[in-house]
Amino acid sequence: MFDFIRKHTKVTMALLFLLIVPSFILLGVDGYNRSREQGVIVAKVDGKEIIRSEWDRAHQNDVDRLRATTPSLDAKLLDSPEARYATLERLVRERVIAAAADKFKLFTNDQRLARELQQSPEIASLLRPDGTFDMERYRQLLGSQGLSHEMFEANVRADLSKRQVFLGIGASGFPSSSSADLALDAYFEKREIQLARFNTADFAAKLSPTDADLEQFYKANEKLFQAPEQASIEYVLLDVDTVKKNITINEADLKTYYEQNAQRLSGAEERRASHILIAAPKTAPAAEREKAKAKAEELLAVVKKAPDTFADVAAKNSQDTGSAPGGGDLDFFARGAMVKPFEDAAFSMNKGDISGVVESDFGYHIIKLTDIKVPTQRSFEEMRSELEADLKKQQAQKKFSEAAEAFTNGVYEQSDSLKPVAERLKLEIKTASHVTRQPAAGATGVLANAKFLNALFAPDTIEKKRNTEAVEVAPSQLASGRIVGYTPAHTQPFAEVKDSVRQRWLAQRGAQEARKEGVAKLAAWKALPASATLSAPLLVSRDQTQKLPPQVVDAALRLNAGSLPAFAGVDLGAQGYAIVKVGKVVPRDAPDQAVAKQERDQYAQWWTSAENLAYYNGLKERFKAEILVAKPVPGKANTNEVVLQ
């Protein structure tokens, strides 16, 4: 082969040119770089790699799920380096447990899978009245989530197998009551302490720095007085509302939509009913449910014979404490408000009818339909504005995906300007100045989105003034921005920050003087305890901190109980210094029986969690799990960069 290449150098070069150059034209150098970045290895488990694109997808799934369950959750928390790292840790954990399940040959049989599925309320609701399973609705339910029933059942089977990895550990987490009480008594014991505080502010108030002192401090700590990098930017935002503005609904479509949806949009039919409930939960023994059913049959015979007595019978016999005082009245309700057997019966009756005995998960009902409220269908003109808004919303949601694709491609393909994509999609180009890498106080929308700001301050975006990629800043919201003016971070002149320099100098020197005084007093009081000037005694414990700094409480509880009374010095950092004297140990008050049981149960959970964690750490070592990304440090700029191996 190499002889062929040497003999046909020109032909080989031509072939390589034909193969490589078009791919550069189609993807671009950035495309190669992005593709390579997506393939970066971020973790390994049992010799198998986890790449960045898998991590990104997993984190996006986590974000989508959290946004769906908690819409008010701050988006900045979801896109933080700490949140992303937590997703990676979860991915690694799943891979470790899956590797263990495979290695230990843990398998879930069909019977165990069936029992698990039957315990799901969503699956249980697919049972027909005759007890058969509605397979078609099952497929539809899973199809709405993009799953086939084979895929879903395989996922459930795998999850059950993975649960077995920790089953033995969880089942063994039963510390004895005596060991639990011993640990809990030690944990919650009280100590009588006295305190002396040396506060930074008190010492700082006595200091008078000269200009020379301040300038010296300024030069030694220039990084403290840096103005952050800033940028003037322009950006565009694509969302459903923007797409909606550009949609015009013609009269014919509006009338067709009215004819098809007028009844639905006019409102749902409502029914009013009263009921008598003889309670018998689904989990009750069969004999108890039979007894309740027999009681319901007796009451049914009474109200069938004398329908006008229904309210009196309900008031005296119904076990629904909410409705019984009102004669069993449940007021008006629409479909979906009641459990299905009750709803099916109520919506199949005529006004004044009394049902037979209706069984539900709550027990046995006798229903009397007292009224029917059928909504009045409104005219086309009455509903015009509502119809137009509804139809626009539907069309906007359909067109958003097309617009999103055009937006994503447009900001990338013409990366030196936002004008082409703005003109094409009729978007407003907005501007902002003094934008920083971290969201400014009070910032909202795009300018408060950490993901967008990270993209905006990427080196390539700053240097080449290119558009950022399309960034999802909220559900169905894409943004792209570009820097038009940039000021790098720089040290501010001394004259401009002199007041800040003074405050920092006083805080630092005040803390130093407080610490110096505290250390001296500690040595003197240890030598001559009677000379100590301390506060009145007070009791502290882990659950009764008396609002003292955690360092003080921790120091008091760490002192050796066998050498009391004793002194300890506590460095409070910027707040100064404290001296704590522990006089004696005070046993905690014995908890009542209920509290003691609750505490032991909690201790057992802690014990099991510790054993699980130790076992998992052992599995991590066994399957050589390693994360190749630096763990974020709170309070520092973090980028989740891969650690070079």
XYZ file of C-alpha atoms in Angstrom:
645
model
C 0.000 0.000 0.000
C 2.796 2.440 0.930
C 4.534 1.625 -2.387
C 1.341 2.672 -4.161
C 1.285 5.987 -2.261
C 4.971 6.673 -3.075
C 4.440 5.888 -6.769
C 1.172 7.798 -7.120
C 1.741 10.817 -4.875
C -0.278 13.235 -7.009
C -3.241 10.876 -7.305
C -3.231 10.288 -3.548
C -3.101 14.017 -2.827
C -5.993 14.630 -5.194
C -8.105 11.951 -3.505
C -7.338 13.380 -0.074
C -8.229 16.854 -1.326
C -11.574 15.589 -2.620
C -12.321 13.807 0.640
C -11.189 16.405 3.169
C -11.829 19.849 1.669
C -15.585 19.420 1.030
C -16.069 18.329 4.628
C -14.344 21.525 5.782
C -16.593 23.539 3.480
C -19.724 21.840 4.840
C -18.783 21.830 8.521
C -16.131 24.515 8.844
C -13.194 24.463 11.225
C -15.547 25.417 14.059
C -17.681 22.420 13.190
C -14.680 20.138 13.584
C -13.717 21.788 16.838
C -17.258 21.529 18.205
C -17.542 17.924 17.091
C -14.231 17.124 18.764
C -15.320 18.903 21.939
C -18.537 16.880 22.054
C -16.426 13.729 21.910
C -14.160 14.685 24.836
C -14.035 11.950 27.485
C -15.298 13.274 30.819
C -15.442 10.050 32.862
C -14.688 6.332 32.732
C -16.382 3.365 34.394
C -15.274 -0.260 34.020
C -13.199 0.679 30.978
C -16.167 2.358 29.250
C -16.129 6.068 28.475
C -18.652 8.815 29.120
C -18.232 11.649 26.606
C -19.243 15.282 26.917
C -22.222 14.977 24.564
C -23.716 12.235 26.788
C -23.173 14.456 29.806
C -24.788 17.427 28.021
C -27.845 15.370 27.053
C -28.230 13.968 30.564
C -27.994 17.440 32.101
C -30.523 18.865 29.648
C -32.918 16.039 30.578
C -32.422 16.864 34.268
C -33.048 20.560 33.588
C -36.200 19.851 31.556
C -37.553 17.563 34.267
C -36.879 20.096 37.037
C -38.403 22.946 35.035
C -41.505 20.849 34.407
C -41.946 19.980 38.092
C -40.778 23.319 39.549
C -41.337 26.158 37.022
C -40.337 28.813 39.591
C -36.855 27.323 40.088
C -34.074 29.817 39.301
C -32.623 28.912 35.879
C -29.154 30.074 37.036
C -29.063 27.220 39.547
C -29.845 24.673 36.836
C -27.058 25.832 34.514
C -24.390 26.307 37.192
C -21.121 24.315 37.090
C -22.150 22.692 40.386
C -25.457 21.470 38.891
C -23.700 20.137 35.796
C -21.128 18.336 37.927
C -23.918 16.772 40.001
C -25.386 15.365 36.775
C -22.013 13.854 35.872
C -21.716 12.271 39.314
C -25.185 10.775 38.851
C -24.210 9.412 35.438
C -21.111 7.776 36.910
C -23.147 6.316 39.777
C -25.651 4.815 37.330
C -22.839 3.278 35.279
C -21.152 1.845 38.390
C -24.393 0.273 39.620
C -25.194 -1.058 36.130
C -21.718 -2.603 35.937
C -22.237 -4.216 39.351
C -25.656 -5.582 38.368
C -24.144 -7.080 35.227
C -21.115 -8.492 37.052
C -23.242 -10.051 39.808
C -25.732 -11.368 37.209
C -28.709 -9.689 38.873
C -31.759 -10.280 36.698
C -35.415 -9.240 36.925
C -37.856 -11.919 35.799
C -41.219 -11.316 34.138
C -43.202 -11.864 37.354
C -41.203 -9.222 39.264
C -41.553 -6.790 36.345
C -45.331 -7.361 36.225
C -45.658 -6.694 39.974
C -43.716 -3.456 39.635
C -45.837 -2.242 36.719
C -49.055 -3.074 38.558
C -47.967 -0.812 41.421
C -47.807 2.204 39.084
C -51.024 4.314 39.270
C -50.665 5.254 35.585
C -50.467 1.596 34.552
C -53.212 0.519 36.969
C -55.555 3.121 35.443
C -55.355 1.240 32.139
C -57.317 -1.716 33.508
C -60.788 -2.049 31.979
C -63.859 -2.542 34.230
C -63.760 -6.278 33.448
C -60.155 -6.464 34.720
C -58.482 -6.836 31.316
C -55.560 -4.593 30.343
C -56.033 -1.917 27.637
C -52.891 -2.540 25.579
C -53.758 0.131 23.003
C -53.949 2.910 25.603
C -50.717 1.551 27.122
C -48.946 1.960 23.783
C -50.406 5.447 23.330
C -49.244 6.500 26.812
C -45.694 5.355 26.147
C -45.717 6.689 22.577
C -46.443 10.194 23.913
C -43.110 9.900 25.761
C -41.248 8.632 22.697
C -41.045 5.048 23.976
C -42.190 1.670 22.725
C -43.496 -0.752 25.356
C -40.412 -2.914 24.776
C -38.098 0.053 25.497
C -40.088 1.081 28.578
C -40.183 -2.417 30.042
C -36.460 -2.882 29.357
C -35.742 0.351 31.271
C -37.915 -0.725 34.217
C -36.306 -4.186 34.206
C -32.827 -2.601 34.241
C -33.794 -0.257 37.101
C -35.104 -3.162 39.165
C -31.919 -5.115 38.558
C -29.819 -2.145 39.654
C -31.899 -1.765 42.832
C -30.849 -5.272 43.832
C -27.223 -4.111 44.064
C -27.962 -2.270 47.331
C -30.805 -4.486 48.524
C -28.649 -6.534 50.891
C -26.970 -3.458 52.345
C -30.292 -1.696 52.947
C -31.795 -4.760 54.574
C -28.862 -5.016 57.003
C -29.055 -1.427 58.270
C -30.444 -2.218 61.733
C -28.269 -0.825 64.540
C -29.333 -1.927 68.024
C -31.373 0.432 70.190
C -28.549 0.605 72.753
C -25.922 1.631 70.181
C -28.327 4.143 68.643
C -29.134 5.662 72.053
C -25.442 5.842 72.948
C -24.616 7.698 69.727
C -27.666 9.981 69.936
C -27.035 10.873 73.584
C -23.457 11.845 72.709
C -24.582 13.782 69.652
C -27.252 15.782 71.499
C -25.441 16.262 74.834
C -25.344 19.801 76.226
C -22.384 21.737 77.537
C -22.340 24.696 79.889
C -20.129 27.400 78.404
C -18.987 30.962 79.002
C -17.803 33.209 76.226
C -15.595 36.210 75.486
C -15.801 37.901 72.065
C -13.109 40.037 70.418
C -14.968 41.670 67.554
C -13.225 43.043 64.481
C -15.410 46.162 64.411
C -14.398 47.157 67.957
C -10.686 47.016 67.127
C -11.095 48.607 63.678
C -12.796 51.630 65.280
C -9.559 52.409 67.139
C -7.356 52.387 63.990
C -6.394 55.402 61.855
C -4.533 54.356 58.705
C -2.315 56.843 56.863
C -2.390 57.322 53.089
C 0.907 55.444 52.948
C -0.685 52.485 54.750
C -3.564 52.472 52.278
C -1.340 52.745 49.199
C 0.862 49.931 50.440
C -2.228 47.748 51.002
C -3.576 48.690 47.563
C -0.356 47.670 45.805
C -0.155 44.378 47.703
C -3.780 43.493 46.888
C -4.422 44.919 43.425
C -6.620 41.954 42.461
C -9.152 43.035 45.093
C -9.690 46.311 43.257
C -10.148 45.099 39.731
C -13.061 46.257 37.614
C -14.568 43.187 35.934
C -14.484 42.773 32.177
C -17.425 44.460 30.488
C -19.002 44.332 27.078
C -21.468 46.241 24.982
C -23.581 43.703 23.162
C -26.427 43.227 20.776
C -28.675 40.201 20.898
C -31.833 38.683 19.465
C -34.443 36.523 21.137
C -36.718 34.002 19.449
C -39.744 32.763 21.351
C -43.296 31.607 20.670
C -44.702 35.120 21.212
C -42.379 36.511 18.524
C -43.481 33.842 16.078
C -47.110 34.516 16.991
C -46.813 38.210 16.056
C -46.003 37.288 12.485
C -48.972 34.948 12.026
C -52.129 36.158 10.270
C -55.279 34.041 10.478
C -57.640 34.217 7.491
C -61.409 34.315 7.923
C -62.062 30.887 6.399
C -59.645 29.140 8.762
C -61.150 30.974 11.714
C -64.699 29.871 10.844
C -63.602 26.281 10.262
C -61.875 26.270 13.613
C -65.043 27.654 15.233
C -67.185 24.903 13.721
C -64.768 22.233 14.939
C -64.124 23.594 18.433
C -67.040 25.833 19.440
C -68.480 23.288 21.853
C -65.116 22.638 23.511
C -64.266 26.316 23.814
C -67.703 27.217 25.175
C -66.967 25.140 28.270
C -67.437 21.636 29.578
C -70.711 20.156 30.751
C -70.987 20.048 34.545
C -73.092 17.846 36.775
C -74.259 18.193 40.350
C -74.658 15.133 42.499
C -75.113 13.995 46.064
C -73.741 10.725 47.367
C -73.701 8.341 50.259
C -70.283 6.782 50.900
C -69.664 3.649 52.908
C -65.888 3.761 53.289
C -63.814 0.676 52.491
C -60.324 1.457 51.170
C -58.953 -0.668 48.378
C -56.315 -2.036 50.783
C -58.938 -3.161 53.363
C -59.468 -6.911 53.910
C -61.995 -8.579 51.596
C -64.371 -9.327 54.487
C -64.428 -5.649 55.487
C -65.192 -4.579 51.927
C -67.997 -7.131 51.649
C -69.512 -5.846 54.876
C -69.357 -2.259 53.567
C -70.965 -3.302 50.287
C -73.808 -5.033 52.112
C -74.422 -1.861 54.147
C -74.513 0.184 50.922
C -77.046 -2.242 49.407
C -79.308 -1.784 52.458
C -79.165 2.014 52.166
C -79.792 1.805 48.404
C -83.038 -0.080 49.036
C -84.118 2.653 51.486
C -83.506 5.592 49.108
C -84.956 3.750 46.111
C -88.188 3.257 48.051
C -88.261 6.914 49.230
C -86.037 9.106 46.938
C -86.965 12.291 48.830
C -85.218 10.966 51.949
C -81.808 10.775 50.182
C -80.391 13.878 51.893
C -81.494 12.687 55.374
C -80.098 9.206 54.803
C -76.794 10.705 53.555
C -76.524 13.040 56.551
C -77.004 10.148 58.977
C -75.074 7.390 57.223
C -72.528 8.736 54.714
C -68.926 8.364 55.843
C -67.757 11.262 53.656
C -67.347 13.782 56.473
C -67.009 16.657 54.009
C -70.351 16.227 52.248
C -72.513 14.329 54.783
C -73.604 17.448 56.773
C -74.976 18.898 53.503
C -76.991 15.823 52.668
C -74.159 14.386 50.565
C -74.114 17.355 48.141
C -70.898 17.563 46.061
C -71.832 20.724 44.107
C -71.098 20.983 40.349
C -68.137 19.143 38.830
C -66.808 18.498 35.329
C -65.216 15.383 33.889
C -61.858 14.587 35.458
C -62.778 15.928 38.898
C -63.957 12.624 40.373
C -62.550 9.094 40.411
C -63.395 7.301 37.184
C -66.089 4.835 38.390
C -67.933 7.692 40.113
C -67.583 9.971 37.072
C -68.734 7.293 34.617
C -71.857 6.664 36.679
C -72.688 10.359 37.201
C -72.326 11.279 33.520
C -74.494 8.346 32.381
C -77.492 9.329 34.553
C -80.477 11.590 34.006
C -81.443 14.341 36.407
C -83.160 12.875 39.473
C -81.795 9.352 38.926
C -80.327 7.315 41.761
C -77.508 4.971 40.804
C -76.859 1.460 41.955
C -73.948 0.759 44.303
C -70.788 2.143 42.664
C -67.438 0.728 43.779
C -64.298 2.902 43.887
C -60.929 2.834 45.669
C -62.576 4.736 48.534
C -65.438 2.311 49.092
C -69.063 2.098 47.901
C -71.144 5.047 46.675
C -74.842 5.631 46.080
C -75.213 8.621 43.738
C -78.175 10.897 43.131
C -77.892 13.255 40.143
C -79.495 16.548 41.169
C -78.696 18.904 38.276
C -77.048 19.205 34.854
C -75.385 22.381 33.591
C -74.919 22.385 29.802
C -72.859 25.364 28.568
C -74.512 27.730 26.099
C -72.734 27.716 22.780
C -71.543 31.221 21.913
C -71.737 32.749 18.439
C -68.772 33.120 16.095
C -68.618 36.890 16.670
C -68.679 36.461 20.444
C -65.755 34.072 20.266
C -63.767 35.690 17.439
C -60.944 37.164 19.568
C -60.664 34.010 21.689
C -60.634 31.777 18.595
C -58.007 33.903 16.884
C -55.739 33.874 19.951
C -56.148 30.109 20.357
C -55.450 29.394 16.698
C -52.456 31.741 16.630
C -51.010 30.026 19.671
C -51.360 26.587 18.078
C -49.820 27.684 14.791
C -47.011 29.520 16.587
C -46.096 26.390 18.518
C -46.001 24.388 15.295
C -43.937 27.002 13.461
C -41.562 27.600 16.362
C -39.553 24.445 15.629
C -39.066 25.583 12.002
C -38.116 29.078 13.141
C -35.771 27.626 15.784
C -33.930 25.618 13.142
C -33.630 28.684 10.906
C -32.453 30.736 13.890
C -29.841 28.165 14.936
C -28.479 27.843 11.407
C -28.669 31.573 10.691
C -26.618 32.784 13.663
C -23.981 30.146 12.862
C -23.766 30.456 9.085
C -23.589 34.289 9.087
C -21.685 34.599 12.315
C -20.404 38.155 11.816
C -23.814 39.803 12.163
C -27.246 39.272 13.702
C -28.952 41.415 11.089
C -29.609 38.661 8.485
C -31.368 36.331 10.943
C -33.244 39.240 12.505
C -34.541 40.376 9.114
C -35.447 36.855 8.031
C -37.413 36.034 11.204
C -38.572 39.620 11.903
C -36.766 39.836 15.229
C -35.767 42.978 17.104
C -32.026 43.480 17.645
C -31.656 44.632 21.232
C -28.607 46.231 22.818
C -27.122 46.304 26.312
C -24.042 47.921 27.825
C -21.870 47.194 30.870
C -22.656 43.489 30.568
C -20.438 41.306 32.777
C -19.627 37.615 32.843
C -21.708 37.179 36.003
C -25.369 38.314 35.987
C -25.671 41.833 37.362
C -27.866 42.468 40.405
C -31.447 42.939 39.261
C -30.796 41.559 35.769
C -33.675 39.641 34.213
C -34.338 37.522 31.139
C -31.459 36.843 28.769
C -29.011 39.045 30.690
C -29.575 36.966 33.839
C -28.957 33.651 32.088
C -25.555 32.191 33.036
C -25.463 29.892 30.007
C -25.973 32.806 27.602
C -23.343 34.934 29.377
C -20.830 32.063 29.319
C -21.331 31.732 25.558
C -21.038 35.507 25.141
C -17.726 35.710 27.016
C -16.155 32.694 25.323
C -12.646 33.528 23.987
C -13.647 33.103 20.339
C -16.708 35.341 20.755
C -14.661 38.080 22.432
C -11.735 37.956 20.024
C -13.575 37.613 16.715
C -16.846 39.387 17.642
C -18.813 36.397 16.325
C -22.391 35.503 17.146
C -22.827 33.044 19.954
C -24.511 29.764 19.158
C -28.275 29.621 19.682
C -28.652 29.265 23.469
C -31.835 27.947 25.091
C -32.430 30.487 27.855
C -35.884 29.174 28.825
C -38.371 26.608 27.478
C -39.119 27.536 23.825
C -36.769 30.542 23.991
C -33.546 30.833 21.995
C -31.092 33.717 22.130
C -27.911 34.667 20.341
C -25.679 37.641 21.008
C -22.450 39.220 19.874
C -19.984 41.608 21.466
C -19.615 44.973 19.740
C -17.362 46.576 22.364
C -15.169 44.957 25.009
C -13.227 46.257 28.005
C -11.004 43.666 29.709
C -10.726 43.404 33.464
C -8.349 46.071 34.857
C -7.157 47.438 38.167
C -8.990 50.625 39.113
C -6.870 53.702 40.007
C -6.145 54.162 43.715
C -7.952 57.510 43.816
C -11.194 55.890 42.592
C -11.176 53.063 45.122
C -9.575 54.763 48.113
C -12.703 54.387 50.281
C -12.918 50.685 49.455
C -9.188 50.267 50.208
C -9.723 51.930 53.587
C -12.645 49.640 54.485
C -10.699 46.523 53.517
C -7.587 47.686 55.387
C -9.623 48.341 58.528
C -11.379 44.947 58.233
C -8.094 43.073 57.800
C -6.144 44.934 60.480
C -9.144 44.926 62.847
C -9.394 41.122 62.550
C -5.628 40.805 63.105
C -5.737 42.975 66.245
C -8.785 41.089 67.559
C -7.031 37.766 67.001
C -3.815 39.044 68.615
C -5.696 40.244 71.704
C -7.724 37.018 71.890
C -4.651 34.760 71.693
C -2.938 36.772 74.438
C -5.992 36.605 76.703
C -6.345 32.865 76.085
C -2.777 32.223 77.258
C -3.254 34.464 80.318
C -6.584 32.912 81.340
C -5.280 29.366 80.926
C -2.439 30.278 83.274
C -4.741 32.066 85.735
C -8.401 30.980 85.183
C -9.729 33.238 87.928
C -8.686 36.334 85.944
C -10.968 35.496 83.003
C -13.707 37.975 82.114
C -16.506 35.898 80.585
C -20.218 35.995 79.860
C -22.870 34.396 82.041
C -23.090 30.600 81.661
C -25.368 29.186 78.984
C -26.120 25.708 77.660
C -25.348 24.807 74.049
C -25.791 21.655 71.980
C -25.966 20.728 68.335
C -29.710 21.321 68.281
C -29.633 24.343 70.631
C -26.858 26.617 69.349
C -28.125 29.796 71.096
C -27.472 31.581 67.767
C -23.726 31.361 68.350
C -21.298 31.021 65.389
C -20.956 27.346 64.314
C -17.190 27.476 65.008
C -17.848 28.346 68.668
C -20.363 25.529 69.171
C -18.079 23.073 67.387
C -15.080 24.069 69.535
C -17.125 23.735 72.738
C -18.315 20.238 71.829
C -14.857 19.064 70.751
C -13.132 19.809 74.054
C -12.224 16.644 75.965
C -14.987 16.015 78.511
C -12.457 14.412 80.843
C -10.430 17.618 81.338
C -13.153 20.171 82.134
C -13.272 23.023 82.896
C -11.169 24.043 79.906
C -10.599 26.978 77.541
C -10.490 26.983 73.718
C -9.687 29.756 71.267
C -11.841 30.135 68.152
C -10.671 32.048 65.084
C -13.773 33.675 63.574
C -11.983 34.957 60.497
C -13.295 38.344 59.378
C -15.514 38.546 62.510
C -12.569 38.414 64.906
C -11.828 35.924 67.687
C -13.616 34.185 70.556
C -12.608 32.357 73.714
C -14.966 29.681 74.997
C -14.759 28.098 78.441
C -16.558 24.790 78.890
C -17.545 24.219 82.511
C -19.325 20.904 82.456
C -21.250 18.369 80.410
C -25.020 18.312 80.919
C -26.796 15.124 79.763
C -29.644 15.820 77.427
C -33.218 15.485 78.632
C -34.576 12.007 77.994
C -36.932 12.194 74.981
C -40.432 10.753 75.252
C -41.109 7.353 73.722
C -42.431 8.666 70.397
C -39.511 11.059 69.891
C -37.009 8.370 70.905
C -38.448 5.992 68.312
C -38.332 8.688 65.633
C -34.698 9.462 66.486
C -33.716 5.784 66.363
C -35.407 5.425 62.981
C -33.522 8.471 61.731
C -30.264 7.066 63.104
C -30.949 3.763 61.316
C -31.399 5.712 58.068
C -28.096 7.527 58.640
C -26.428 4.191 59.397
C -27.812 2.602 56.233
C -26.861 5.644 54.144
C -23.294 5.473 55.486
C -23.088 1.751 54.698
C -24.520 2.342 51.220
C -21.993 5.103 50.588
C -19.106 2.937 51.780
C -20.309 0.059 49.594
C -20.699 2.371 46.594
C -17.190 3.772 47.109
C -15.929 0.188 47.119
C -17.761 -0.475 43.853
C -16.234 2.679 42.357
C -12.761 1.346 43.128
C -13.604 -2.131 41.877
C -14.915 -0.851 38.548
C -12.227 1.848 38.263
C -14.657 4.773 38.082
C -12.989 8.133 37.560
C -14.253 11.607 36.714
C -11.902 13.529 34.439
C -13.464 16.925 35.118
C -12.346 19.243 37.894
C -14.931 19.578 40.652
C -16.269 23.160 40.840
C -15.156 25.245 43.804
C -17.961 27.420 45.267
C -17.301 31.114 44.829
C -14.777 30.677 42.020
C -15.160 30.849 38.250
C -15.645 27.274 37.075
C -15.871 25.919 33.554
C -16.065 22.143 34.073
C -12.887 21.715 32.069
C -11.497 18.233 31.561
C -8.471 17.476 33.707
C -5.502 16.517 31.572
C -4.472 12.952 32.273
